[in-house]
Short mmCIF file of C-alpha atoms in Angstrom, two decimals:
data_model
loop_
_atom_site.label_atom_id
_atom_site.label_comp_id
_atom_site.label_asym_id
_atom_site.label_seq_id
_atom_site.Cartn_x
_atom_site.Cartn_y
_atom_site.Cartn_z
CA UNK A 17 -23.63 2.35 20.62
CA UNK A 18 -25.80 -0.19 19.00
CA UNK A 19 -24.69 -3.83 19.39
CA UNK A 20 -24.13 -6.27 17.24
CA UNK A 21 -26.03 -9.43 18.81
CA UNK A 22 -29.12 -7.24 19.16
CA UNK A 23 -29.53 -7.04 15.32
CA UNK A 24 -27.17 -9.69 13.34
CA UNK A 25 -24.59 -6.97 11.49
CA UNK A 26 -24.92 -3.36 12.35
CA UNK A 27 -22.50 -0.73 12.16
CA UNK A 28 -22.03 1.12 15.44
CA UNK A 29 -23.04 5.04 15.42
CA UNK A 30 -20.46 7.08 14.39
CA UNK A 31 -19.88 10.73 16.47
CA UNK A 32 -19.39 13.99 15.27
CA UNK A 33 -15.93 13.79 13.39
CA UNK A 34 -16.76 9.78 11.83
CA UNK A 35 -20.12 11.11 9.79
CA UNK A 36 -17.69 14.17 8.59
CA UNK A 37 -14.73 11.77 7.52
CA UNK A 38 -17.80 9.46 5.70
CA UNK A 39 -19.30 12.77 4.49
CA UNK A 40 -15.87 13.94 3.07
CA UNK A 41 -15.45 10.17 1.32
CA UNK A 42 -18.34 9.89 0.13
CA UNK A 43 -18.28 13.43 -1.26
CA UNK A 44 -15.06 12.24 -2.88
CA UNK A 45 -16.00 8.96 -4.37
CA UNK A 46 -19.35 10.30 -5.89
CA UNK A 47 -16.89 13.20 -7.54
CA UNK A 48 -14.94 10.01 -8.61
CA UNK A 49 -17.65 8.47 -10.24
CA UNK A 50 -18.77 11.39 -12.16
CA UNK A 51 -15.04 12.13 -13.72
CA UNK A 52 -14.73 8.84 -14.71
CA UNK A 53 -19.06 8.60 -16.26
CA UNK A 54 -17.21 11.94 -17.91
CA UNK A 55 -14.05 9.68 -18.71
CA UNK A 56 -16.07 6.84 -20.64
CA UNK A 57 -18.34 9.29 -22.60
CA UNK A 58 -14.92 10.88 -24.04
CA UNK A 59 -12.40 8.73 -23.84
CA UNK A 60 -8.78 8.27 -22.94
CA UNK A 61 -8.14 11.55 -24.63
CA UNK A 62 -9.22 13.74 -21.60
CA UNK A 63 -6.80 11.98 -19.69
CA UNK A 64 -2.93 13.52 -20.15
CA UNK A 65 -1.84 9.68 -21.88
CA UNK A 66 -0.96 9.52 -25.15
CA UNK A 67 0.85 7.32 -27.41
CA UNK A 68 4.23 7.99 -26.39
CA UNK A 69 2.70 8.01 -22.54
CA UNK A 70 0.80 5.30 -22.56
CA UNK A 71 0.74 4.41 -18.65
CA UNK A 72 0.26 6.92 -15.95
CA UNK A 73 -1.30 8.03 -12.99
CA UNK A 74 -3.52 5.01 -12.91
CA UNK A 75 -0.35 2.57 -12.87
CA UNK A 76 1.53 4.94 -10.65
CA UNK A 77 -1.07 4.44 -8.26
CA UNK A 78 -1.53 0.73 -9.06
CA UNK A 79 2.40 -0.02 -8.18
CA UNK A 80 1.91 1.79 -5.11
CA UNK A 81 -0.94 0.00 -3.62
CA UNK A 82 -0.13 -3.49 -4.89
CA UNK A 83 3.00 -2.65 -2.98
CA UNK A 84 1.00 -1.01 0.26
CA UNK A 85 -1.27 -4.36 -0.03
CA UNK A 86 1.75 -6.72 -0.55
CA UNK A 87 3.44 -5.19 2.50
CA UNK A 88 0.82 -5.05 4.92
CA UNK A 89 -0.13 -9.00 3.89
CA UNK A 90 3.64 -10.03 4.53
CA UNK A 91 4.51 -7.60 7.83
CA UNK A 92 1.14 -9.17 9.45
CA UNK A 93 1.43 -12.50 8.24
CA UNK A 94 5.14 -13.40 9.30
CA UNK A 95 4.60 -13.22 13.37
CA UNK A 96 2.08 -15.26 12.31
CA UNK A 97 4.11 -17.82 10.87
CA UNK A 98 6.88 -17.70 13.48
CA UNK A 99 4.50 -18.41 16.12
CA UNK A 100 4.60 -14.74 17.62
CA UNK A 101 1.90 -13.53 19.72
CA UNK A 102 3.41 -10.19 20.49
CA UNK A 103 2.54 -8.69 17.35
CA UNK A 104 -1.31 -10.55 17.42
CA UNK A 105 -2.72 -6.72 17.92
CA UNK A 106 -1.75 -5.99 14.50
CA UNK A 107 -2.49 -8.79 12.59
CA UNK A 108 -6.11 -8.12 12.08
CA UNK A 109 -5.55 -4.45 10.78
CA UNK A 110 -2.29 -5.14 8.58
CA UNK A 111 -5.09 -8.05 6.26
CA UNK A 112 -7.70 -4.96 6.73
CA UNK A 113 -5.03 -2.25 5.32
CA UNK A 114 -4.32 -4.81 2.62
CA UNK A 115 -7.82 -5.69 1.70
CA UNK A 116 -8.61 -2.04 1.14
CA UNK A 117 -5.52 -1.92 -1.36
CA UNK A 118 -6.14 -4.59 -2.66
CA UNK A 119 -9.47 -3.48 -4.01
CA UNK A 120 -8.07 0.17 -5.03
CA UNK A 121 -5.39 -1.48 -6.78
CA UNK A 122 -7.99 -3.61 -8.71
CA UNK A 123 -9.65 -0.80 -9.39
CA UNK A 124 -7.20 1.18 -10.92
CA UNK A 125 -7.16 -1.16 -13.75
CA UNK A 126 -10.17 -0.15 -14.94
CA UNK A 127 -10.12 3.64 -15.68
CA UNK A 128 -6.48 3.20 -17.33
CA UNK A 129 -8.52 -0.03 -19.47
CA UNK A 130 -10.64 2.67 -21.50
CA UNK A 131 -13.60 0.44 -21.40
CA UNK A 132 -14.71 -1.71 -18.35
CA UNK A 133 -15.69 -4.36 -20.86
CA UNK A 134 -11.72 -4.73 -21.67
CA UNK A 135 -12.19 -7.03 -18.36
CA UNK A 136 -13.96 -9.78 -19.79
CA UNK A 137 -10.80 -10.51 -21.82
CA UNK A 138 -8.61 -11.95 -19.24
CA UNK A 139 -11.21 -14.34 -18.41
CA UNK A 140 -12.74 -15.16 -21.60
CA UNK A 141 -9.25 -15.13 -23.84
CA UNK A 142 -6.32 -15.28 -21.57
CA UNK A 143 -2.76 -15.24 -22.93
CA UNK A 144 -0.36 -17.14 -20.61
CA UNK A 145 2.39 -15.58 -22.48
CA UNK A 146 1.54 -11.95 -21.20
CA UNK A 147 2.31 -11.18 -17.84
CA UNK A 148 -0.68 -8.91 -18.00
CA UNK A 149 -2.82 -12.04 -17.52
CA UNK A 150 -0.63 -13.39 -14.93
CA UNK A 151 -0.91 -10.18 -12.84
CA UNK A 152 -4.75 -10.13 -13.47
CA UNK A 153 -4.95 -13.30 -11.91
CA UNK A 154 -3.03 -12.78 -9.11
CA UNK A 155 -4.45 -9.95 -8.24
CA UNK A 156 -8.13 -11.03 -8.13
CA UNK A 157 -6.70 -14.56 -5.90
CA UNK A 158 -4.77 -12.00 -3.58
CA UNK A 159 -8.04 -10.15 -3.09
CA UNK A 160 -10.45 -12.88 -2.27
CA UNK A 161 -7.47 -14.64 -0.55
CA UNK A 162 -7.19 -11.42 1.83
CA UNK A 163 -10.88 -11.86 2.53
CA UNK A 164 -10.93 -15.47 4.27
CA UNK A 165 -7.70 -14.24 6.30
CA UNK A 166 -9.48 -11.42 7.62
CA UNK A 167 -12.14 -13.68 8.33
CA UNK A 168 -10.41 -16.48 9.61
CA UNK A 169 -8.47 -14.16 12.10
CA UNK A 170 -11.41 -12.70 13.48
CA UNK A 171 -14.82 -14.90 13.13
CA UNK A 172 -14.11 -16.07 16.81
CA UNK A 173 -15.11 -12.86 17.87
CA UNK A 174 -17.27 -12.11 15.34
CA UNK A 175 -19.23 -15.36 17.16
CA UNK A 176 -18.51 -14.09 20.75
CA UNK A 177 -20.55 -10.83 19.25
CA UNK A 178 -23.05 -12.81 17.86
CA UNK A 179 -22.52 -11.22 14.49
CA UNK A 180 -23.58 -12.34 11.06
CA UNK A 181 -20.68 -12.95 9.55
CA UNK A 182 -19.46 -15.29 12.17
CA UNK A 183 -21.61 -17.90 8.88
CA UNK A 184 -22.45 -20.20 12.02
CA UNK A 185 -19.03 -20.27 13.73
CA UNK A 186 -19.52 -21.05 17.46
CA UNK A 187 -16.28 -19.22 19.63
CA UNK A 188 -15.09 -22.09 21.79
CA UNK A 189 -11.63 -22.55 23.39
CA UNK A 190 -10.75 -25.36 21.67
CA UNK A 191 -12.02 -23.96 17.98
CA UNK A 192 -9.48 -21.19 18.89
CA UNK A 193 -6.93 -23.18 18.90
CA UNK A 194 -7.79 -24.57 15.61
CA UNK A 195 -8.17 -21.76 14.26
CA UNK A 196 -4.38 -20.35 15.27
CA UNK A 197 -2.91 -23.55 13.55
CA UNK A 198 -4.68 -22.70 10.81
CA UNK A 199 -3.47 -18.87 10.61
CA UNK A 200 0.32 -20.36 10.64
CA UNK A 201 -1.24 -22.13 7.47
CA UNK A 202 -2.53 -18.75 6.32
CA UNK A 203 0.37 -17.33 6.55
CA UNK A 204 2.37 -19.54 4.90
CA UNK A 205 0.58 -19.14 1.99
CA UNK A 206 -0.23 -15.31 2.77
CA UNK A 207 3.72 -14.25 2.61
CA UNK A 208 4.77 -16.33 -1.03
CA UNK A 209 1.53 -15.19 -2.89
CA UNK A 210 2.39 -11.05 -1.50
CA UNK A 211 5.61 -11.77 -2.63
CA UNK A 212 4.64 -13.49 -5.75
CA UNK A 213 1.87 -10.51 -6.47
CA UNK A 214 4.34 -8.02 -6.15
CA UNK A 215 7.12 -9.61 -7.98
CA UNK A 216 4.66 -10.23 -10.94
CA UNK A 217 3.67 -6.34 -11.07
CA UNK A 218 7.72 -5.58 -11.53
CA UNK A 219 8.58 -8.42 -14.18
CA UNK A 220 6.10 -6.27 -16.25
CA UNK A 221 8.52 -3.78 -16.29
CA UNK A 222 11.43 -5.50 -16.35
CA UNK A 223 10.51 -7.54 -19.20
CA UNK A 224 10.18 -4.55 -21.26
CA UNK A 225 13.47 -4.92 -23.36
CA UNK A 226 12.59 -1.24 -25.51
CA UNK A 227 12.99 0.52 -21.67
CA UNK A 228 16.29 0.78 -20.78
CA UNK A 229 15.56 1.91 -17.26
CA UNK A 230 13.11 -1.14 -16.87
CA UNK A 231 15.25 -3.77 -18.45
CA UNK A 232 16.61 -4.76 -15.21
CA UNK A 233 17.33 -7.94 -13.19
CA UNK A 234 16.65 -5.90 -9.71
CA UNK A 235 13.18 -4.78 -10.21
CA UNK A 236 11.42 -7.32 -8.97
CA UNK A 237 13.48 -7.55 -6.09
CA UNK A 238 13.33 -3.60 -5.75
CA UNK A 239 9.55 -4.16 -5.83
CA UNK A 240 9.25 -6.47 -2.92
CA UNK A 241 11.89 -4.44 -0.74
CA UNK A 242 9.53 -1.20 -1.31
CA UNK A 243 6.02 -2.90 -0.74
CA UNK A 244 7.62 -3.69 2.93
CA UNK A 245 8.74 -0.20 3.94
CA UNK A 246 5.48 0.80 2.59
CA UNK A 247 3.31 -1.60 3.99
CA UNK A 248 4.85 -1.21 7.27
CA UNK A 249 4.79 2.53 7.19
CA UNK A 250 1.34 2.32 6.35
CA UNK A 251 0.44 -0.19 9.15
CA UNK A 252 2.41 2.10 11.24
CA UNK A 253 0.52 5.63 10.24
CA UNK A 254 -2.99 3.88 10.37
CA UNK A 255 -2.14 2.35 13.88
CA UNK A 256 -1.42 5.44 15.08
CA UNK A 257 -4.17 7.52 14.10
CA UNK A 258 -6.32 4.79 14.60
CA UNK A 259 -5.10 4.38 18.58
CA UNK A 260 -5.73 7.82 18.80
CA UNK A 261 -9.14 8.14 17.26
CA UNK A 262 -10.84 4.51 18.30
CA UNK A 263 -10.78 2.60 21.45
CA UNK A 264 -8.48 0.45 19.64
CA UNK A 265 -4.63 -0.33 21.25
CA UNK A 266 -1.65 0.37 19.41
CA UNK A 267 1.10 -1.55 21.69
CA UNK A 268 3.17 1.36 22.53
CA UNK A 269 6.64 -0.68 23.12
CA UNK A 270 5.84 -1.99 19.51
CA UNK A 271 6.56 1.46 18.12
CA UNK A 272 10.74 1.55 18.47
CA UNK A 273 10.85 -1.76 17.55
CA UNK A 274 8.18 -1.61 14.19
CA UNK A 275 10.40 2.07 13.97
CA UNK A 276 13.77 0.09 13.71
CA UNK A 277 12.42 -2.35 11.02
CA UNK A 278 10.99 0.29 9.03
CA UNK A 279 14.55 2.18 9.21
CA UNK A 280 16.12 -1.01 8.18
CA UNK A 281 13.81 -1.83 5.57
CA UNK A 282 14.76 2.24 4.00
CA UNK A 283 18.26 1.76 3.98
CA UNK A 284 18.17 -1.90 2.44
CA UNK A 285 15.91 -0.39 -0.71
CA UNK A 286 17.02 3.44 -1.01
CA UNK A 287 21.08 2.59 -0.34
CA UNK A 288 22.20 -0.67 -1.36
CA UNK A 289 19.19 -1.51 -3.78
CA UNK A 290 19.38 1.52 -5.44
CA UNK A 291 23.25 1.71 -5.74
CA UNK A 292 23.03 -1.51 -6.94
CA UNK A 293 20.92 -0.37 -9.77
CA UNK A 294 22.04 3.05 -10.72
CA UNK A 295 25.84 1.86 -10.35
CA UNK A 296 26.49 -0.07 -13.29
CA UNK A 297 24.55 2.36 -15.29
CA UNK A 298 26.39 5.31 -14.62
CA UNK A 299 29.56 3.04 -15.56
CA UNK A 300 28.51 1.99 -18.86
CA UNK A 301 27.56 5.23 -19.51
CA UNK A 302 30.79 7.22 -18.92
CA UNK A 303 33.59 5.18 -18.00
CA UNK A 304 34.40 8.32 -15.89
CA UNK A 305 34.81 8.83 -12.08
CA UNK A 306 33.30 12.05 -11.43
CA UNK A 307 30.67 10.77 -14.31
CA UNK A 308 29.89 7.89 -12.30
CA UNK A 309 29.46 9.36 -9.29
CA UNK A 310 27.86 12.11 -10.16
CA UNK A 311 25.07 10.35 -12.00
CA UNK A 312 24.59 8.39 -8.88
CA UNK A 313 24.81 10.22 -5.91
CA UNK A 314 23.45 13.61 -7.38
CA UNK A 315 20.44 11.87 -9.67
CA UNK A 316 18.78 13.89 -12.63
CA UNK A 317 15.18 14.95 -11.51
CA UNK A 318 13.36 16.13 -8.61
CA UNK A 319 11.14 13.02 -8.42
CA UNK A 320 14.69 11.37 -7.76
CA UNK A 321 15.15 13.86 -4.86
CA UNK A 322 11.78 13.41 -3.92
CA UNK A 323 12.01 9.89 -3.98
CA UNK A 324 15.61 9.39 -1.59
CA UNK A 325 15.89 12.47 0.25
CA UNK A 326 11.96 12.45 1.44
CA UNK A 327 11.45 8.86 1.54
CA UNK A 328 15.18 7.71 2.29
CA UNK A 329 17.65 10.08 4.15
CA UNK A 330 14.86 11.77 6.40
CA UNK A 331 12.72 8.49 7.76
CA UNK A 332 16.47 6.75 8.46
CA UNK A 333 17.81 9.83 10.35
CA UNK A 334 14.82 9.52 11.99
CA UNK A 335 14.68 6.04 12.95
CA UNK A 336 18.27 5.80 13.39
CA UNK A 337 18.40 7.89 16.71
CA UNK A 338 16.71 5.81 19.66
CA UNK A 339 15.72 8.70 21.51
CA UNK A 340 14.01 9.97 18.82
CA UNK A 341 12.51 6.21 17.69
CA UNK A 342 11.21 5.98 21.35
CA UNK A 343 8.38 9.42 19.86
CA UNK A 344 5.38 8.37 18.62
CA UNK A 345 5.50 11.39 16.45
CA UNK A 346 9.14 10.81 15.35
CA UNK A 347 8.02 7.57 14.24
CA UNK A 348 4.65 9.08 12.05
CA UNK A 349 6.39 11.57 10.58
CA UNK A 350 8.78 8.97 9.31
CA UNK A 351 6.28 6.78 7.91
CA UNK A 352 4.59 9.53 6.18
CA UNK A 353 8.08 10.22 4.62
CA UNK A 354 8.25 6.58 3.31
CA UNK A 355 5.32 6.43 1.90
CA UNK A 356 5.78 9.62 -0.02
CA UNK A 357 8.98 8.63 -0.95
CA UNK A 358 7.85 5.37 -2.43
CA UNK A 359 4.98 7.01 -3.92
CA UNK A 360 7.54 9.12 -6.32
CA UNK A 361 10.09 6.26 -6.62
CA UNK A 362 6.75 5.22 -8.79
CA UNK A 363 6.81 8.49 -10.50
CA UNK A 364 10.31 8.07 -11.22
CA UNK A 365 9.86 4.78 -12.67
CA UNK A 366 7.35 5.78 -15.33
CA UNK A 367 8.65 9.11 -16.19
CA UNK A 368 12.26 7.73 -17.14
CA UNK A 369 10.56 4.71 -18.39
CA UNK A 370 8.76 6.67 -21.18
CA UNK A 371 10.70 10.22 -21.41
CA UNK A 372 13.06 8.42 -23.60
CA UNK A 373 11.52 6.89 -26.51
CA UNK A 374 12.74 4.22 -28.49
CA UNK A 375 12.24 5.83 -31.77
CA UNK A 376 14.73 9.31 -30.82
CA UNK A 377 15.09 10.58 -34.74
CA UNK A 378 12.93 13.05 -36.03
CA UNK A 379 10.19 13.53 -36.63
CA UNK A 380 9.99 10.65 -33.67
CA UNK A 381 6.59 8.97 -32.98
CA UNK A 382 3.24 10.48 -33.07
CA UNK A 383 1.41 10.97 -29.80
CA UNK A 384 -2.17 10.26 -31.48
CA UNK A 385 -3.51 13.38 -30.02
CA UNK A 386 -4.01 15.48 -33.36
CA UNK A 387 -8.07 15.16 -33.09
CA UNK A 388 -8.70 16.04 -29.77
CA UNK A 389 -7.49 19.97 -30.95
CA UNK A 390 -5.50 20.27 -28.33
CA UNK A 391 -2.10 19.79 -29.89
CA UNK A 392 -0.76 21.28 -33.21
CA UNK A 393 2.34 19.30 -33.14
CA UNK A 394 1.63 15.51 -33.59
CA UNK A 395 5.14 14.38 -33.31
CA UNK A 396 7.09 13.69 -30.45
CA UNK A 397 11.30 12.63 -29.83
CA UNK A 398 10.78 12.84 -26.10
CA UNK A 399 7.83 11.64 -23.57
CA UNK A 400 5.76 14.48 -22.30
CA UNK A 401 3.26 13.66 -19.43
CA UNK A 402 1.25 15.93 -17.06
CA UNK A 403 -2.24 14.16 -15.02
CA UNK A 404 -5.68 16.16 -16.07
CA UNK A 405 -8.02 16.83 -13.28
CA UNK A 406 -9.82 13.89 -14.75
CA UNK A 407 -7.58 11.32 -13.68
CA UNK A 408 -6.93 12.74 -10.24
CA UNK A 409 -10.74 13.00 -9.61
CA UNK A 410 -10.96 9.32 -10.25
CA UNK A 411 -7.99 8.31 -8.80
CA UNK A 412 -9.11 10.29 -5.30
CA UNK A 413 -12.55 8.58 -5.39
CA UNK A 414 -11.12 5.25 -5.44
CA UNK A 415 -8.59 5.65 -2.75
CA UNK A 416 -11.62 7.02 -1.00
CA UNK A 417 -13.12 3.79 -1.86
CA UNK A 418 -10.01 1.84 0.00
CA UNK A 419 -10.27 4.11 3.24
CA UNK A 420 -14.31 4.02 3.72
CA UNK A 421 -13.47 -0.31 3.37
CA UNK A 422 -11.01 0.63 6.06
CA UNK A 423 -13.49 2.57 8.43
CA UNK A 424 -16.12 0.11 8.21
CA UNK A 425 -14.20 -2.67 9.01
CA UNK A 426 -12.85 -1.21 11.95
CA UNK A 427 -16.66 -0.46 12.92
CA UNK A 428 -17.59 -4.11 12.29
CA UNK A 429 -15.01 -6.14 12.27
CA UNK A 430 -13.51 -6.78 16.03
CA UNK A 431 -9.50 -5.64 14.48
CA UNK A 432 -8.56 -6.22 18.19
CA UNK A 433 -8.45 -9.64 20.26
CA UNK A 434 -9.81 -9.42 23.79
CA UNK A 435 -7.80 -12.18 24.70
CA UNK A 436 -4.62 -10.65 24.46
CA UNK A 437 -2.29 -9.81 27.44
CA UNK A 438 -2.38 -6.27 28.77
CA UNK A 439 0.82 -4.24 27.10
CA UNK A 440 1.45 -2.49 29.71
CA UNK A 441 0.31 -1.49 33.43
CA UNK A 442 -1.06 1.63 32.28
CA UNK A 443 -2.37 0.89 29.61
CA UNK A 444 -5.08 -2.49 30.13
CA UNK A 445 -6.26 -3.74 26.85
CA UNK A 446 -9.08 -5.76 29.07
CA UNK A 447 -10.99 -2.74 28.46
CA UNK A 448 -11.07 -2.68 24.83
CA UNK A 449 -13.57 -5.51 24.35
CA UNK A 450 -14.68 -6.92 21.06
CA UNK A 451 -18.21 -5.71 21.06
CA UNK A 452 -17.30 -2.16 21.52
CA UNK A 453 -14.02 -2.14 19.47
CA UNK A 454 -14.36 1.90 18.73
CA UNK A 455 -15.54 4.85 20.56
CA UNK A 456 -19.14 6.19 19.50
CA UNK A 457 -18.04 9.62 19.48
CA UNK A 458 -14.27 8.82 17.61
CA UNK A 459 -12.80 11.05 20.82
CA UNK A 460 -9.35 10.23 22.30
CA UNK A 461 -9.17 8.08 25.39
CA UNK A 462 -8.52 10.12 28.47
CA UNK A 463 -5.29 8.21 29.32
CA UNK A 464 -3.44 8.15 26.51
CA UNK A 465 -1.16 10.96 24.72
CA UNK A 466 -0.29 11.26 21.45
CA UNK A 467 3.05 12.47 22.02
CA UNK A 468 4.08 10.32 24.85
CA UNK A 469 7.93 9.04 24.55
CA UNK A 470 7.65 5.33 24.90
CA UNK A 471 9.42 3.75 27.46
CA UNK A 472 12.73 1.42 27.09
CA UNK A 473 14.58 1.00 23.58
CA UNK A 474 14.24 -1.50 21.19
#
């Protein structure tokens, strides 16, 4: 492996399986690029928005990793805060997991812009009355805001290593110590402006008085509760596979416990946040018993399904059991579920958010996609929305984008302190030191097992 201090910022070798997983991204952001070159030369109309559907799977995606990014921040930042070192393993990757969505959710604004150029107008002509501009803002501070954290956390090391981008930072005991009063200033500051990014994104929909199923007071308070079972699913799913891939340590007693949170954190937003919502509605609506409840509890699409079964009632009878919290595979498989779940909560949103337009008489609205040939009928009563090819190419090349920020960091960045106390007797973190935070050839340590049941309950 090369080393750091012999050459100022170098990215250690990868093995077999890391040049195929930077092949594979790289294969998949260069497809990006070329769907969305193909994108600007003819327009929005190759993608499947029209006038009736004017947002899709650009803001899908952009919910769901403002939310991912939001999460991660807040879930890393709040042992911070509170003084905890238990959780200091984590706090490192959880800023790295939200830098990477950070910058995908950024990105995401462009293709569904048109133009690139469209930019220039939050900064050159804001509007402080649009929360457009607001959420622009935020966005961009959140980003370069998740930089100096990352930094901050780690530049001791990065000095110890004799790296770079230690900028002249010496790694002294008492500059330590500094430096961990200054993360519980981080933090504070870290878990308001998640909070306030995320609540931003959903007062954009719920200001949006023509969409009956945005116009809603919960919302924003729906948003934050699903950016932290995301973000902690994710930071639970990347821990894991990184543990088992790199030389770095996942605490293994962490899992129940990060397990039970999660498990909370799914009942809190697909139970009681969602009854909360849906409730009243059905009420209004029919004034009926059966009516009500069956316009609650049974929904009226699959993304619904999707949305509460997959991400709801499976991760919580998953996490609910302690004997089956206490299986590191129990505990993936739930987080996976989450996050799928919350990804088509976001489908949800926008399809009922535009299948019923506001306009419902005929002949309706027209969908303004009469020259592109492809429809006859110009007219629309109801929203009608399927992605092209297009949009997923571009959408997969800049989540690619997020995950190759997230392998080279790990590379470079030392994600684990050597400082920390061992987790457990069979299991020394002494030997995962800062200047060889991965292994060369990506290969499973020896001693550990995937599957292991972790010992003790939370």
């Amino acid at each position: 492996m090369s080393s750091a201090s012999d050459a100022g910022v170098v990215v250690p070798r990868f093995g077999t399986r890391g040049k195929a997983w930077l092949a594979l991204l790289g294969v998949l952001i260069v497809a990006g690029l070329g769907a969305w070159a193909y994108q600007l030369q003819q327009g929005l109309a190759v993608t499947g928005m029209d006038n009736v559907f004017s947002w899709g799977l650009y803001i899908m995606l952009f919910v769901l990793f403002i939310g991912l990014s939001a999460g991660g921040l807040i879930i890393s930042s709040a042992p911070k805060f509170f003084h905890s070192k238990r959780y200091d393993s984590l706090a490192a990757l959880g800023v790295l997991l939200s830098l990477g969505c950070i910058v995908v959710a950024g990105l995401l604004i462009l293709p569904d812009l048109g133009s690139p150029s469209r930019v220039t107008g939050f900064l050159t002509s804001p509007d402080p009355r649009s929360p457009m501009v607001w959420d622009f803002g935020i966005v961009l501070l959140y980003g370069l805001f998740n930089v100096g954290y990352l930094w901050l956390l780690t530049r001791r090391d990065l000095a110890k290593m004799g790296s770079r981008l230690a900028f002249g930072v010496e790694d002294t005991p008492a500059g330590r110590e500094r430096d961990r009063k200054r993360a519980f200033w981080a933090a504070a500051i870290a878990m308001p402006l998640a909070v306030g990014l995320h609540s931003v994104t959903g007062w954009i929909f719920a200001t949006q008085i023509g969409r009956g199923d945005w116009f809603n007071p919960l919302v924003a308070p729906m948003f934050i509760m699903k950016a932290l079972v995301s973000g902690l699913a994710l930071l639970l799913v990347t821990g894991i596979l990184v543990d088992r891939f790199t030389r770095f340590r996942f605490p293994r007693e962490l899992v129940p416990e990060l397990g039970k949170l999660l498990g909370i954190f799914v009942a809190v937003h697909v139970v009681y946040l969602v009854a909360a919502e849906r409730l009243p509605h059905a009420w209004a609506a029919h004034f009926e018993f059966w009516s009500i409840t069956s316009a609650f509890l049974v929904g009226d699409t699959i993304h619904f399904w999707l949305w509460t079964l997959i991400g709801g009632v499976l991760p919580i009878a998953l996490l609910a059991v302690p004997s089956l919290r206490r299986r590191i595979k129990a505990v993936f498989v739930a987080s996976v579920a989450a996050i799928v779940g919350i990804l088509f909560e976001g489908v949800y949103l926008i399809f009922t958010g535009y299948h019923d337009l506001n306009i419902d008489a005929a002949p309706g609205v027209t969908t303004g996609t009469d020259y592109t040939g492809l429809e006859a009928d110009i007219w629309a009563t109801t929203g009608s929305y399927t992605p092209t090819i297009v949009e997923v190419m571009v959408a997969v090349g800049l989540v690619a984008v997020g995950a190759l920020i997230v392998t080279l960091g790990l590379r470079v960045v030392p994600i684990q302190p050597d400082d920390r106390t061992p987790v457990s007797a069979e299991r020394d973190d002494t030997t995962a030191t800062t200047a060889d935070p991965v292994a060369t050839d990506g290969g499973r340590r020896p001693e550990d097992e995937a599957d292991a049941e972790v010992t003790g309950d939370a």
